[in-house]
Amino acid sequence: MSRRVALSVTAGVVVLGGAGAFALAGEQPPALAHSTARYTAPGAERDGSLTFVTEVKASSGVKNVKVLAWPANSEFAEKGLTEKDMAAVESAVCKPAGKDTARCTYTTTVTRADAQSSPHGVWHVAVLATAQDGSTTLDREAADFKIG
């Protein structure tokens, strides 16, 4: 199974805060919600799949969302996953889902050979969301699934 799963979505959030009669505008990073991963193992005569879905909220708009599926017992568990690690992964398809929110979906095919050569056990899905204003959010374990 492909070890890299990428989603692209850019999100920017502008938050208003204030005290008394004054309001202070500030930027906040994109917010992720309702992230889920669904793994379907390949069968004897059909391929399987991995589908990841998340909602990204950003006032400035979503620029891209990248996703990476990684085994819980990999080097990322020890050294930590960084934004640099996410740079070359694939992107999700994002569609508007309300004011300041995009629903992003990534699906990849999993062949029998992919599943057999992948580490069995728990996998995490990391998400890097980037807003139009350039702010980012990296969630190293946005969702989990199990192989085997």
Coordinates of C-alpha atoms in Angstrom, one line a residue:
M1 CA 0.0 0.0 0.0
S2 CA 1.3 3.5 -0.7
R3 CA 2.8 4.9 2.4
R4 CA 2.2 8.4 1.3
V5 CA -1.3 9.7 1.1
A6 CA -1.7 13.4 0.4
L7 CA -4.5 15.9 0.6
S8 CA -4.2 19.5 -0.3
V9 CA -6.4 22.2 1.2
T10 CA -5.5 25.7 2.2
A11 CA -7.3 27.3 5.0
G12 CA -7.0 30.6 6.8
V13 CA -8.9 31.8 9.8
V14 CA -9.4 35.3 10.9
V15 CA -10.5 35.7 14.5
L16 CA -11.8 38.9 16.1
G17 CA -11.0 39.5 19.7
G18 CA -11.3 42.6 21.8
A19 CA -11.6 44.2 25.1
G20 CA -14.1 47.0 25.8
A21 CA -14.7 49.2 22.7
F22 CA -11.6 47.9 20.9
A23 CA -11.4 45.0 18.5
L24 CA -8.2 43.3 17.5
A25 CA -8.1 41.3 14.4
G26 CA -5.6 38.3 14.3
E27 CA -4.9 35.3 12.3
Q28 CA -5.3 31.8 13.5
P29 CA -4.2 28.6 11.7
P30 CA -6.7 26.4 9.9
A31 CA -8.9 24.2 12.0
L32 CA -9.5 20.5 11.3
A33 CA -12.7 18.7 12.3
H34 CA -14.5 15.4 11.7
S35 CA -11.4 13.6 10.3
T36 CA -12.0 9.9 9.5
A37 CA -10.0 7.2 7.7
R38 CA -11.6 4.1 6.2
Y39 CA -9.4 1.2 5.0
T40 CA -10.9 -1.6 3.0
A41 CA -8.6 -4.6 2.5
P42 CA -8.3 -6.0 -1.0
G43 CA -10.1 -9.2 -1.7
A44 CA -9.3 -12.2 -3.9
E45 CA -10.6 -10.5 -7.1
R46 CA -10.8 -6.8 -6.2
D47 CA -8.6 -4.0 -5.0
G48 CA -9.1 -2.4 -1.6
S49 CA -8.9 1.3 -0.8
L50 CA -8.0 3.9 1.7
T51 CA -10.3 6.9 2.0
F52 CA -9.6 9.9 4.3
V53 CA -12.1 12.7 4.8
T54 CA -11.7 15.9 6.9
E55 CA -13.3 19.3 7.2
V56 CA -11.0 22.4 7.2
K57 CA -12.2 25.8 8.4
A58 CA -10.4 29.0 7.5
S59 CA -11.7 32.5 7.1
S60 CA -9.2 33.4 4.4
G61 CA -10.0 30.2 2.5
V62 CA -8.4 26.8 2.1
K63 CA -5.3 26.7 -0.1
N64 CA -4.4 23.0 0.2
V65 CA -4.5 19.9 2.4
K66 CA -1.9 17.2 2.2
V67 CA -2.2 13.8 3.8
L68 CA 0.3 11.1 4.7
A69 CA -0.6 7.6 6.0
W70 CA 2.1 6.2 8.1
P71 CA 2.5 3.0 10.2
A72 CA 2.5 3.6 14.0
N73 CA 5.8 1.6 14.3
S74 CA 7.7 3.7 11.7
E75 CA 10.5 6.2 12.1
F76 CA 8.0 9.0 12.3
A77 CA 6.9 7.6 15.7
E78 CA 10.4 8.1 17.0
K79 CA 11.6 11.3 15.2
G80 CA 8.3 13.0 14.7
L81 CA 6.7 14.0 11.5
T82 CA 7.4 17.5 10.2
E83 CA 5.9 19.9 7.6
K84 CA 8.9 19.2 5.4
D85 CA 8.0 15.5 5.4
M86 CA 4.6 16.4 4.1
A87 CA 5.9 18.6 1.2
A88 CA 5.9 15.9 -1.5
V89 CA 2.7 14.0 -0.6
E90 CA -0.4 13.9 -2.7
S91 CA -3.3 16.3 -2.3
A92 CA -7.0 15.8 -1.4
V93 CA -9.9 17.1 -3.4
C94 CA -11.7 19.9 -1.5
K95 CA -15.1 21.2 -2.0
P96 CA -17.0 24.0 -0.2
A97 CA -19.0 22.8 2.7
G98 CA -20.4 26.0 4.2
K99 CA -19.1 29.4 5.2
D100 CA -15.3 29.3 5.6
T101 CA -15.3 25.4 5.5
A102 CA -14.1 22.9 2.9
R103 CA -14.7 19.1 2.9
C104 CA -11.6 17.4 1.7
T105 CA -11.4 13.8 0.5
Y106 CA -8.5 11.6 -0.5
T107 CA -8.9 8.1 -1.9
T108 CA -6.3 5.7 -3.1
T109 CA -6.4 2.2 -4.4
V110 CA -4.8 -0.6 -2.4
T111 CA -3.7 -3.7 -4.4
R112 CA -3.2 -7.1 -2.8
A113 CA 0.6 -6.7 -3.3
D114 CA 0.5 -3.3 -1.6
A115 CA -1.4 -4.7 1.4
Q116 CA 1.0 -7.7 1.7
S117 CA 4.1 -5.6 1.6
S118 CA 2.9 -2.9 4.1
P119 CA 3.4 -3.2 7.8
H120 CA 0.4 -4.7 9.6
G121 CA -1.1 -3.0 12.6
V122 CA -2.2 0.6 13.4
W123 CA -1.5 3.4 10.9
H124 CA -2.0 7.1 11.4
V125 CA -3.1 9.7 8.9
A126 CA -1.2 13.0 9.1
V127 CA -2.7 16.2 7.7
L128 CA -1.1 19.4 6.7
A129 CA -3.7 22.1 6.0
T130 CA -2.5 25.5 4.5
A131 CA -4.7 28.6 4.4
Q132 CA -4.8 31.2 1.8
D133 CA -3.0 33.6 4.2
G134 CA -0.1 31.1 4.5
S135 CA -0.9 29.8 8.0
T136 CA -0.6 26.0 8.5
T137 CA -1.9 23.3 10.8
L138 CA -0.1 19.9 11.1
D139 CA -2.1 17.2 12.8
R140 CA 0.3 14.1 13.0
E141 CA -2.5 11.7 14.0
A142 CA -5.8 13.1 12.5
A143 CA -7.2 9.6 12.1
D144 CA -6.2 6.0 12.5
F145 CA -6.9 2.7 10.7
K146 CA -5.6 -0.8 10.9
I147 CA -4.1 -3.1 8.3
G148 CA -4.2 -6.8 8.8

